Amino acid sequence: MVFYSFFNYILIIIIFIYVGITGVGGLALIGVDVPSLLQYIGNVPLVGNVAKFSVAFPFVFHYISGCRHMMWDKDPNMLDTESVTKSSYAVFGSAAALSAGLALVSC
């Protein structure tokens, strides 16, 4: 059951990304100046930060998870339930903190 629910989340993420890409593409097709629109959204204080966080988090999380996986490849003895659970919390927390920091950076 866990395996099935895992792939449900992947499907949801793929659909979310696809909807975002097609939404921006659709705006571009009807003549909306997408870069100006995104810059405007980025400058709205709370909305801009939330939007930047929601874009940054998946990338930061994936990068940190990849680094953790490379550590496991080098030392498979690190793969026990307790250390995997602790490192999962660390990956999630550090990704959230770094993403929040990136969201606060203004371009």
Short mmCIF file of C-alpha atoms in Angstrom, two decimals, residues 4 9-10 44 52 72 88 98 103:
data_model
loop_
_atom_site.label_atom_id
_atom_site.label_comp_id
_atom_site.label_asym_id
_atom_site.label_seq_id
_atom_site.Cartn_x
_atom_site.Cartn_y
_atom_site.Cartn_z
CA TYR A 4 0.97 2.59 -4.34
CA TYR A 9 2.20 11.53 -4.92
CA ILE A 10 4.52 11.39 -7.93
CA VAL A 44 4.08 41.54 -4.24
CA LYS A 52 9.24 31.85 -4.83
CA TRP A 72 24.35 6.13 0.85
CA SER A 88 14.70 12.39 6.16
CA LEU A 98 17.03 27.04 2.49
CA ALA A 103 12.25 33.12 -1.18
#
